Coordinates of C-alpha atoms and ligand atoms in Angstrom, one line a residue:
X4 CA -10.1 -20.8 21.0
X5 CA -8.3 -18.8 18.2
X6 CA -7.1 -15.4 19.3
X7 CA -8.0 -12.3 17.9
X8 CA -5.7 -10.8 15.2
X9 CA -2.4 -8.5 15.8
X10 CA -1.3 -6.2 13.5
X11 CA 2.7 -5.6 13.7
X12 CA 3.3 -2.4 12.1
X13 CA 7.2 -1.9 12.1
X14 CA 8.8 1.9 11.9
X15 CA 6.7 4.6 13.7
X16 CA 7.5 7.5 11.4
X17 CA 4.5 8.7 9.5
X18 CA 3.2 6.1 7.4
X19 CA 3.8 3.8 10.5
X20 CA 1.6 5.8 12.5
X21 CA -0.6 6.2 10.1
X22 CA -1.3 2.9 9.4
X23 CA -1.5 1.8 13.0
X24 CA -4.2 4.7 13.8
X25 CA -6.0 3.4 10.8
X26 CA -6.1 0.1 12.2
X27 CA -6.7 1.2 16.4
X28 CA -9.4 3.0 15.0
X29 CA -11.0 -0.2 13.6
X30 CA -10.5 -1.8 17.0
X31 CA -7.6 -3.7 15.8
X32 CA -5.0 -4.8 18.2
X33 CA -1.5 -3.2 16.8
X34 CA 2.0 -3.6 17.6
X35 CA 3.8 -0.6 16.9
X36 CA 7.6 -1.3 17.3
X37 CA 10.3 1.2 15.8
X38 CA 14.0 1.1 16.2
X39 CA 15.6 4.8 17.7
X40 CA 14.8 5.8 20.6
X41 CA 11.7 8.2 19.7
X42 CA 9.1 8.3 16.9
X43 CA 8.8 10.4 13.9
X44 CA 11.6 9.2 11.3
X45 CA 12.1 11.9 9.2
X46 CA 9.5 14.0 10.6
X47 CA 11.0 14.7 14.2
X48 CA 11.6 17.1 16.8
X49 CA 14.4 17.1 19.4
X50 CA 15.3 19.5 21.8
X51 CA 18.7 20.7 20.7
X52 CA 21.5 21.8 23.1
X53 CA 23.3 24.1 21.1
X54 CA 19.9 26.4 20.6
X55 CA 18.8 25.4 24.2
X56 CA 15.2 24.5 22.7
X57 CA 12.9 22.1 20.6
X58 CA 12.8 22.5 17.1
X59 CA 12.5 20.1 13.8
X60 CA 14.6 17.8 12.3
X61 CA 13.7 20.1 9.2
X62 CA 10.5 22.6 8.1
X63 CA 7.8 20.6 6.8
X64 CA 5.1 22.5 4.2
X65 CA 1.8 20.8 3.9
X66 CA -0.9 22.5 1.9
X67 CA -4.8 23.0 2.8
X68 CA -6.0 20.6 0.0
X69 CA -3.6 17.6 1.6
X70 CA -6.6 15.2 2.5
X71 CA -4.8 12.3 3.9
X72 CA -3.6 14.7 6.7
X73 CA -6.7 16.3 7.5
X74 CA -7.5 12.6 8.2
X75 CA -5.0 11.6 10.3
X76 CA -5.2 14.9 12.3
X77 CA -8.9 14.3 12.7
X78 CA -8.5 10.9 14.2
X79 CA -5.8 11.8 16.0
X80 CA -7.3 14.8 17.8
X81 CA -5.1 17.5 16.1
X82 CA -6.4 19.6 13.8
X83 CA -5.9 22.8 15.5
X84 CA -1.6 22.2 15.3
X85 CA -1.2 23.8 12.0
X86 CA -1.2 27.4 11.6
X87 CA -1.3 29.2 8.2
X88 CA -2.8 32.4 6.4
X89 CA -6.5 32.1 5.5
X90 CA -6.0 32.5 2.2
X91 CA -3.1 30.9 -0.3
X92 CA -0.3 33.5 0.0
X93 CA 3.2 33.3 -0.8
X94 CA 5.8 36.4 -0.2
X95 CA 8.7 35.8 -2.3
X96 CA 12.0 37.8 -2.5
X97 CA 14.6 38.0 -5.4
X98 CA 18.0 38.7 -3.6
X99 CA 19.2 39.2 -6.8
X100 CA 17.8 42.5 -7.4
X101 CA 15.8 42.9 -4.3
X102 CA 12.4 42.5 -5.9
X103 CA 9.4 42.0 -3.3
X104 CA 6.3 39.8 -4.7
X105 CA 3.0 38.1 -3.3
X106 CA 1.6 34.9 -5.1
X107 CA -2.1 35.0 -4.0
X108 CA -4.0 32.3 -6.2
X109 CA -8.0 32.9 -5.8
X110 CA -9.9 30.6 -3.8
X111 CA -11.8 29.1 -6.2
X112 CA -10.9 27.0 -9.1
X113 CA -11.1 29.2 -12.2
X114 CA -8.2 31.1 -12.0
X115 CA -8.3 34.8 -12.0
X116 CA -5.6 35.4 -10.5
X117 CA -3.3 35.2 -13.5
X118 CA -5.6 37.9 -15.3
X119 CA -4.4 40.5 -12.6
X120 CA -1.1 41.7 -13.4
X121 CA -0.5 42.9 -9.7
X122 CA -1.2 39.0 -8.2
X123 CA 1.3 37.3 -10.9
X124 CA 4.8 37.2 -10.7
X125 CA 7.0 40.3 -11.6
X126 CA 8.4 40.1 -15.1
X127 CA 5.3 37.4 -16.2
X128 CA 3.0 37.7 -18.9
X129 CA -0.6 35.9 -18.8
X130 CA 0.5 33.0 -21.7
X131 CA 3.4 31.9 -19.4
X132 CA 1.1 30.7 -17.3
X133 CA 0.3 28.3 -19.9
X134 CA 2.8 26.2 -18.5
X135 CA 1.3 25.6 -15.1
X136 CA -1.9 23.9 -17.0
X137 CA 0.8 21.9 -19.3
X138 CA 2.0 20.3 -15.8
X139 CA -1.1 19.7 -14.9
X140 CA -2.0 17.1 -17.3
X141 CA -0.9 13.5 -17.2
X142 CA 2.9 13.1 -18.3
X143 CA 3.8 8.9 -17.5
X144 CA 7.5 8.6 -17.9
X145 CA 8.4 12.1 -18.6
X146 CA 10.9 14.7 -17.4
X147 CA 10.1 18.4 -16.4
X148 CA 12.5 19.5 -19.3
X149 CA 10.9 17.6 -21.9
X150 CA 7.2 19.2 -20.9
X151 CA 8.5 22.4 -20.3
X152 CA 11.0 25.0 -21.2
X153 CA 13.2 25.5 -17.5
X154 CA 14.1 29.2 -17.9
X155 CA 12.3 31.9 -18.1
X156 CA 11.2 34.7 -15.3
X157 CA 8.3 32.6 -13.9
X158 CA 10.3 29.4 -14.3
X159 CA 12.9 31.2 -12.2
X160 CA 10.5 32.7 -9.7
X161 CA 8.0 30.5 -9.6
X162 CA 8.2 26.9 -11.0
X163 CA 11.4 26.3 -9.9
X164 CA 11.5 27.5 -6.6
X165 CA 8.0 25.4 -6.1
X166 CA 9.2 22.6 -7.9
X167 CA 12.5 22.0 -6.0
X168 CA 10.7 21.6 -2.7
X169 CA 7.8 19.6 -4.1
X170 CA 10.2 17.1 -5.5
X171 CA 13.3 17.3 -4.0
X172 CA 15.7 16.9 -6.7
X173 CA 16.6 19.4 -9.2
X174 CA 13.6 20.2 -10.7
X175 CA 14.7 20.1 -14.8
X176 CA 15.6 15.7 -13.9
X177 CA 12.5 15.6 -11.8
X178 CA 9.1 13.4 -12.7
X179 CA 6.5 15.7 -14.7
X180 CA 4.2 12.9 -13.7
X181 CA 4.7 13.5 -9.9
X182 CA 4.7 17.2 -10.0
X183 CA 1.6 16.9 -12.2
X184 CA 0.0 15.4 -9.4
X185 CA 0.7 17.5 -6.5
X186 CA -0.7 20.5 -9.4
X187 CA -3.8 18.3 -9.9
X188 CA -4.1 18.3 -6.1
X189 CA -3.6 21.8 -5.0
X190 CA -3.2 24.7 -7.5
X191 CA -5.1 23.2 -9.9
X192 CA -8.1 23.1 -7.1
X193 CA -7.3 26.9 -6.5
X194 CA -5.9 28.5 -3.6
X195 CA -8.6 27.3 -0.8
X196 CA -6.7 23.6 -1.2
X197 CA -3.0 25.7 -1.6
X198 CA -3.0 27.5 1.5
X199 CA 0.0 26.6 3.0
X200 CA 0.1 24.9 6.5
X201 CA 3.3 24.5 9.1
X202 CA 3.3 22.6 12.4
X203 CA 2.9 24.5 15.6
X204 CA 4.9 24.9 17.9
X205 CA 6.5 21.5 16.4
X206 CA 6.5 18.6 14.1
X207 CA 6.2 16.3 17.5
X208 CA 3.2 18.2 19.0
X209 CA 0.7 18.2 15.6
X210 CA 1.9 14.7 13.9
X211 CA 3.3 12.1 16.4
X212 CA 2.7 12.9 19.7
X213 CA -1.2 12.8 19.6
X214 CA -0.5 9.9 17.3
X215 CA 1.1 7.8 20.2
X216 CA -1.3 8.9 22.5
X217 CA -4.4 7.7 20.7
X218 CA -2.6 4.9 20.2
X219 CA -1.9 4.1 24.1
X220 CA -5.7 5.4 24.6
X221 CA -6.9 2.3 22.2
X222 CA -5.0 0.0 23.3
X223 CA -1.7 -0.3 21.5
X224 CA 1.5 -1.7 22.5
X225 CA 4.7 0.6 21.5
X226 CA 7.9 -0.7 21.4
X227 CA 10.7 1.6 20.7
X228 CA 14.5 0.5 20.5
X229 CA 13.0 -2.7 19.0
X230 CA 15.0 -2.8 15.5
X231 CA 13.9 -5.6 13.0
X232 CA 16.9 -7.4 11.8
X233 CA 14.7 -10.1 9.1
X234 CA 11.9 -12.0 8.0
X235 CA 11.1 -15.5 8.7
X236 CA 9.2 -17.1 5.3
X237 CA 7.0 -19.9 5.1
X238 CA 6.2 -20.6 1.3
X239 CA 3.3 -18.0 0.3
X240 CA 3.8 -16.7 4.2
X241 CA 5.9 -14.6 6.9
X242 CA 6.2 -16.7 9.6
X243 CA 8.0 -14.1 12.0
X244 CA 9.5 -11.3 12.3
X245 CA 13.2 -11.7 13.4
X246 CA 13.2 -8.9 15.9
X247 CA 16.6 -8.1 17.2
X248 CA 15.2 -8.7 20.8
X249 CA 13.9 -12.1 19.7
X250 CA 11.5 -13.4 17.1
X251 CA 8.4 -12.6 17.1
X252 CA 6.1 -15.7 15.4
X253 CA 2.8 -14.4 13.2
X254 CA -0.1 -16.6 14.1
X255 CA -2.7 -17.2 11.0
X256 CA -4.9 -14.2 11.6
X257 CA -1.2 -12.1 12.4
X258 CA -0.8 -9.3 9.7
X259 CA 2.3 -7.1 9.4
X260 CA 3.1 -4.1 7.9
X261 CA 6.8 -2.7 7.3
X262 CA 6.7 1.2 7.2
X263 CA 10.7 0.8 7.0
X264 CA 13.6 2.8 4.7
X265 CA 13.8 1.4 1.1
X266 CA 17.7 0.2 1.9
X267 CA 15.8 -1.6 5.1
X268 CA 13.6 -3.5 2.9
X269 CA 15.4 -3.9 0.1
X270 CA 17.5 -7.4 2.1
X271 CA 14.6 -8.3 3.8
X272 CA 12.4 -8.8 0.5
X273 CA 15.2 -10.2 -2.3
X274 CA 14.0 -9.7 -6.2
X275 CA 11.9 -6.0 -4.7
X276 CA 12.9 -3.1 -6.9
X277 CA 12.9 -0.4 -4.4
X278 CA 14.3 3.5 -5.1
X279 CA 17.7 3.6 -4.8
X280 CA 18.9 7.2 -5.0
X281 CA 18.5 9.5 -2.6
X282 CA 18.5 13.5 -2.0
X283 CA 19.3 15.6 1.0
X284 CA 17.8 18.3 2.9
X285 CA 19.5 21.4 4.9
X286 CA 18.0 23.2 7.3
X287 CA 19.3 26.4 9.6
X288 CA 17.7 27.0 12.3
X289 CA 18.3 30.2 14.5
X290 CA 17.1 31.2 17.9
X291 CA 14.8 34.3 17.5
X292 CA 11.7 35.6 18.1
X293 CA 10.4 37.0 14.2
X294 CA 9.2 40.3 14.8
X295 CA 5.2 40.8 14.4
X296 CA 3.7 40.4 10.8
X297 CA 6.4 38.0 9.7
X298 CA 5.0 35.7 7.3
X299 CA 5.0 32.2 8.2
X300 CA 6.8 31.5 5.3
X301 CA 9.0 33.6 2.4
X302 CA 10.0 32.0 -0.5
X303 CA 13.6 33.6 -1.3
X304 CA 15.3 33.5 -5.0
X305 CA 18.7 33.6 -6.6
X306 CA 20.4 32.5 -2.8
X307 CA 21.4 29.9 -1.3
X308 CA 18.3 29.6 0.8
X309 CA 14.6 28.4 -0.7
X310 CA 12.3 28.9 2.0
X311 CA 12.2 31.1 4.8
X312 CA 10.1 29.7 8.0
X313 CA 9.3 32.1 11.2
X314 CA 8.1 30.1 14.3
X315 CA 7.0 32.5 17.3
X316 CA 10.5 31.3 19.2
X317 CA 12.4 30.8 16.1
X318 CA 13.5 31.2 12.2
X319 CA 14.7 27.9 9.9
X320 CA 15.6 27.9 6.2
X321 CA 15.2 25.1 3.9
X322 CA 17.3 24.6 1.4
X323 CA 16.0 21.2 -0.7
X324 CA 18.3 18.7 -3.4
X325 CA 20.8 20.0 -1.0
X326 CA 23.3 17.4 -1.4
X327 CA 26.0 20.1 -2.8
X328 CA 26.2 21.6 0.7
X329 CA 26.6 18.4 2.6
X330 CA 30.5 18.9 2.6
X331 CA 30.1 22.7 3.6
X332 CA 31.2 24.0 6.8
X333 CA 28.4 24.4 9.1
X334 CA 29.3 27.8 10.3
X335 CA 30.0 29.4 6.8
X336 CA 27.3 27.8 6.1
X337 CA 25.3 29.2 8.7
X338 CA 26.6 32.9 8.1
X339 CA 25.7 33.0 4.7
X340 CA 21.8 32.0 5.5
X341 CA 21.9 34.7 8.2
X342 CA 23.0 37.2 5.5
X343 CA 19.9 35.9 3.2
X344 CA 16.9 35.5 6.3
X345 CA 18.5 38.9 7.6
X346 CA 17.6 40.4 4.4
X347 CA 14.6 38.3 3.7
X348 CA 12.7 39.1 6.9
X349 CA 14.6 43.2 7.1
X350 CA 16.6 42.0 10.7
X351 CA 19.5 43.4 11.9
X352 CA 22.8 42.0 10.6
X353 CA 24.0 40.4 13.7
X354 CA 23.6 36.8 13.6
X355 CA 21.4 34.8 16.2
X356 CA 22.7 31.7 16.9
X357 CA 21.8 29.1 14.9
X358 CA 22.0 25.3 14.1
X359 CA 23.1 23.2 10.5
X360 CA 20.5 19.9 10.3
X361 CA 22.1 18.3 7.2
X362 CA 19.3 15.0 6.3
X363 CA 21.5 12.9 3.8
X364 CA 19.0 10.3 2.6
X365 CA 15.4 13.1 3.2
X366 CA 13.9 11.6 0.2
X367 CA 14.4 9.6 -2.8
X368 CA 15.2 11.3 -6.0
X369 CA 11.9 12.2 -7.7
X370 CA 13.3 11.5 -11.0
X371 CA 11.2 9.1 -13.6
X372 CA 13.6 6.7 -13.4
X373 CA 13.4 5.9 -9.3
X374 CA 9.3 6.6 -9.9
X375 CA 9.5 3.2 -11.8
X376 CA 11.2 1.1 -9.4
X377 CA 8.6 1.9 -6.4
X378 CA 6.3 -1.2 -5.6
X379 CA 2.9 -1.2 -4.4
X380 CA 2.2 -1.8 -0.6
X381 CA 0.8 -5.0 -1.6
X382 CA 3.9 -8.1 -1.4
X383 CA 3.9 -11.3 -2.8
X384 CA 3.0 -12.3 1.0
X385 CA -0.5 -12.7 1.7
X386 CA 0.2 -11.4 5.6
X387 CA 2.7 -8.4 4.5
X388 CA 2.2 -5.3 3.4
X389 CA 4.6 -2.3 2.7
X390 CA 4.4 1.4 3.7
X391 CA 6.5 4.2 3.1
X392 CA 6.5 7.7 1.0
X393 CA 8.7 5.9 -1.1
X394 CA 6.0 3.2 -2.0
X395 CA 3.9 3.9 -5.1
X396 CA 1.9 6.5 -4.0
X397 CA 1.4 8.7 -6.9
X398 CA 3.0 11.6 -4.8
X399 CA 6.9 12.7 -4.5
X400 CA 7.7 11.9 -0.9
X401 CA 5.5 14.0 1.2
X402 CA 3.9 13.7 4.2
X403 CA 0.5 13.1 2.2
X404 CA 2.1 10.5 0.3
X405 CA 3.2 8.6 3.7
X406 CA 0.1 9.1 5.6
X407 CA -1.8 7.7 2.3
X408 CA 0.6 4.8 1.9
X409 CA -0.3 4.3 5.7
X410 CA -3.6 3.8 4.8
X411 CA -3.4 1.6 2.0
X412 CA -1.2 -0.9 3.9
X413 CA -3.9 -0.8 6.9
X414 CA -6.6 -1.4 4.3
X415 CA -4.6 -4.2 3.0
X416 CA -3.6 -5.8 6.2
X417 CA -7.7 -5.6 7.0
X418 CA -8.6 -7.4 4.0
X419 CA -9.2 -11.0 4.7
X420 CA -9.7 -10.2 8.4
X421 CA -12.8 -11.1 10.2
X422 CA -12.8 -8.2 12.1
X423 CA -16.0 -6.6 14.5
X424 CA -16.0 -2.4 12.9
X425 CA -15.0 -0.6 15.8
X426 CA -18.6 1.5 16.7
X427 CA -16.8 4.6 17.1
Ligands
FAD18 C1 14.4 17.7 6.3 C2 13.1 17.1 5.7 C3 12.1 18.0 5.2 C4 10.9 17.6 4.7 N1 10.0 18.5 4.3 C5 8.8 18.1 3.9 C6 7.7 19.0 3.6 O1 8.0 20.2 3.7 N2 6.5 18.5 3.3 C7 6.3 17.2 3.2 O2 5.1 16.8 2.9 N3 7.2 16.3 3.4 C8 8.5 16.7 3.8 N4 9.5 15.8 4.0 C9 9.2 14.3 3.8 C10 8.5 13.7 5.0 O3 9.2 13.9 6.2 C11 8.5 12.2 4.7 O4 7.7 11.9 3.5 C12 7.8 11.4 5.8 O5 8.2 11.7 7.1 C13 8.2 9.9 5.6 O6 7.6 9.0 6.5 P1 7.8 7.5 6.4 O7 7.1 6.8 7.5 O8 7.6 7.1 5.0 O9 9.4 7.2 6.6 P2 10.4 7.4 7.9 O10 10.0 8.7 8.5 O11 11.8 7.3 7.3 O12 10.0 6.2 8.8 C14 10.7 5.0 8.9 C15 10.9 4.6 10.3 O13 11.4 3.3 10.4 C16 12.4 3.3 11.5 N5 13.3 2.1 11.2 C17 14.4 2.1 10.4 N6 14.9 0.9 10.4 C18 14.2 0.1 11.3 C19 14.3 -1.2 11.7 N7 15.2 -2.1 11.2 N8 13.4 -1.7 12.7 C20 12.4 -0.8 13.2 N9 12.3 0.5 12.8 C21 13.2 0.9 11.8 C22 13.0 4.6 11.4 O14 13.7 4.9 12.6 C23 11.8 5.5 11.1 O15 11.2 6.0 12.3 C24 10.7 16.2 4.5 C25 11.7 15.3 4.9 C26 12.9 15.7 5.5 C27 13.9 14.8 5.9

């Protein structure tokens, strides 16, 4: 009698898990194994010593309109962990001259908004917002700088500061193609699918916790500290997976899926053209409780900070293509992001005490040049299949893009499989 099918899926950070809940859900069985110590990846929390609390690797944005993760919260039994306004709003600041504006797109999709000189941005006429239709079309191949001009006051309030955290990478290099998309996805959809979302009261507690438990609930088996060191082929085939704690063999109906690092699968898979630059992330976090009415999120110009997050127990900044701050010291760095959130959110001047979380490698560089070198989930193995944000997902690497990716690697793994539809 042949056994029924298992389904290794190998890194449990978010296209991990969601490829595995894809898969549980469809009564699969699924081996989840991940090398550290917890879940997450890039999309963590820890409790942190210095702070004496939990809080993220780094602030993670999603918007309403992100329909991979109203999916995976749905099946995992956590749509009620992110908190935002009901309506798309986005306070900004200007340090440099200590202007005070509200981007509030319209719900629906023909855009008012831009007619009403009190919703634009300050210093903005109606025809620049020609520019946010322009990168909303379809731009294959193209730089931001060669589909539109990078200065300006709404480039400068608006587009940049947006465009930096969308992509991750200086926003004049970046893909017009990807930010096109994320446009084509949110803004151009109006502000019922741009309201922006955040995690409450963590990362762990909306995306990976309920994750593992519905995984345990249908039967997975999760295996952390169990680090994959290689592949085993067999012609057209993987035959195992070289675990570091021993091999693991892959029986006929045996599918797996590596939701790994590009430099992780880059050795595994020789003659795979995989991104190979990288951009970093900074956050500061600092222990406070954000006085009442803070808005969950500021954007904040002409700084050093780009994003201004208030938690009920805490306040983090983001600072994105950070990777001219990696060498800064993390205390300077620290009371120079006091002075900005201080400001920003009208505190007192005395710092709380706060936290540096410098992520070297957060995302590839969303560039049209590492765009080309993503491959699709599908592998020139009939029993593999990739996953990642960094897989060719259509998206810059977001949590949308990983979930997605997720997907598309279960649906892959599925195909070919006998497999009974789970009822439920
Ligand atoms: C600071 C920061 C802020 C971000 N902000 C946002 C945001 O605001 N909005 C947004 O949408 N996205 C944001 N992102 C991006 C988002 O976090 C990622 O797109 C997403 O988490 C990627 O998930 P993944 O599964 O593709 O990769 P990863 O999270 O990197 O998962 C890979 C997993 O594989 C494991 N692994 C590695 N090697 C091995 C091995 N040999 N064997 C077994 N396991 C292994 C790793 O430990 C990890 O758990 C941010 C990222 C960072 C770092």
């Amino acid at each position: 009698m042949t056994r029924a099918p298992r389904i290794h899926v190998v890194g449990a950070g978010l296209s991990g898990l969601s490829a595995a809940v894809t898969l549980a859900g469809r009564g699969l069985k699924v081996i989840l194994s991940e090398a550290a110590p917890q879940a997450g990846g890039r999309c963590r929390s820890y409790h942190d010593a210095r702070l004496g609390m939990v809080i993220d690797n780094g602030n993670h944005l999603v918007l309403s309109g992100n329909v991979a993760v109203q999916r995976y919260l749905r099946a995992i039994g956590a749509e009620d962990r992110l908190a935002g306004p009901p309506h798309a709003e986005f306070p900004f600041l200007d340090l440099r001259d200590g202007t005070r504006w509200t981007l509030r797109p319209n719900d629906g999709v023909v855009p008012w908004w831009v007619l009403s000189a009190a919703r634009r941005v300050p210093g903005t006429a109606l025809r620049d917002y020609a520019a946010l239709a322009r990168l909303a079309r379809r731009h294959p191949g193209k730089r931001i700088d060669e589909v539109l001009p990078c200065q300006g006051p709404l480039w400068e309030r608006l587009l940049r500061p947006v465009l930096v955290s969308v992509l991750n990478t200086a926003p004049e290099e970046g893909s017009a193609e990807l930010a096109g998309a994320v446009m084509r996805e949110s803004l151009a959809r109006g502000g019922a699918a741009s309201r922006p979302l955040v995690a409450t009261p963590s990362l762990d507690a909306a995306f990976i916790e309920p994750a593992l438990a519905y995984l345990r609930g249908a039967g997975a088996e999760i295996r952390m500290g169990r680090r994959l060191r290689g592949l085993e082929i067999d012609g057209d085939r993987v035959a195992a997976l070289d675990f570091a704690d021993g091999a693991e063999p892959l029986g006929a109906q045996d599918r797996a899926i590596l939701a790994l690092p590009p430099w992780v699968v880059a050795p595994m898979l020789p003659g795979l053209a995989v991104p190979d630059s990288f951009r970093a992330i900074v956050n500061a976090h600092f222990r406070l409780a954000p006085p009442p009415g803070t808005p969950p999120i500021t954007g904040v110009v002409g700084g050093v900070a780009d994003w201004v997050f208030a938690f009920a127990d805490r306040v983090s900044v983001t600072i994105s293509a950070a990777d001219h701050l990696l060498e800064r010291d993390p205390d300077a760095l620290l009371a120079t992001l006091w002075e900005e959130v201080a400001v920003a959110l009208n505190l007192p001047p005395e710092p709380s005490p706060g936290r540096i979380v410098k992520e070297k490698r957060a995302t590839f560089a969303a560039t049209p040049e590492q765009d080309m070198r993503r491959p699709p989930g599908r592998t020139a193995f009939a029993n593999l299949a990739l996953a990642g944000d960094w897989t060719a997902t259509g998206l810059p690497a977001t949590i949308e893009g990983a979930l997605r990716s997720g997907e598309t690697a279960a649906a892959l793994a599925l195909s070919g499989l006998l497999v009974a539809q789970n009822p439920l």
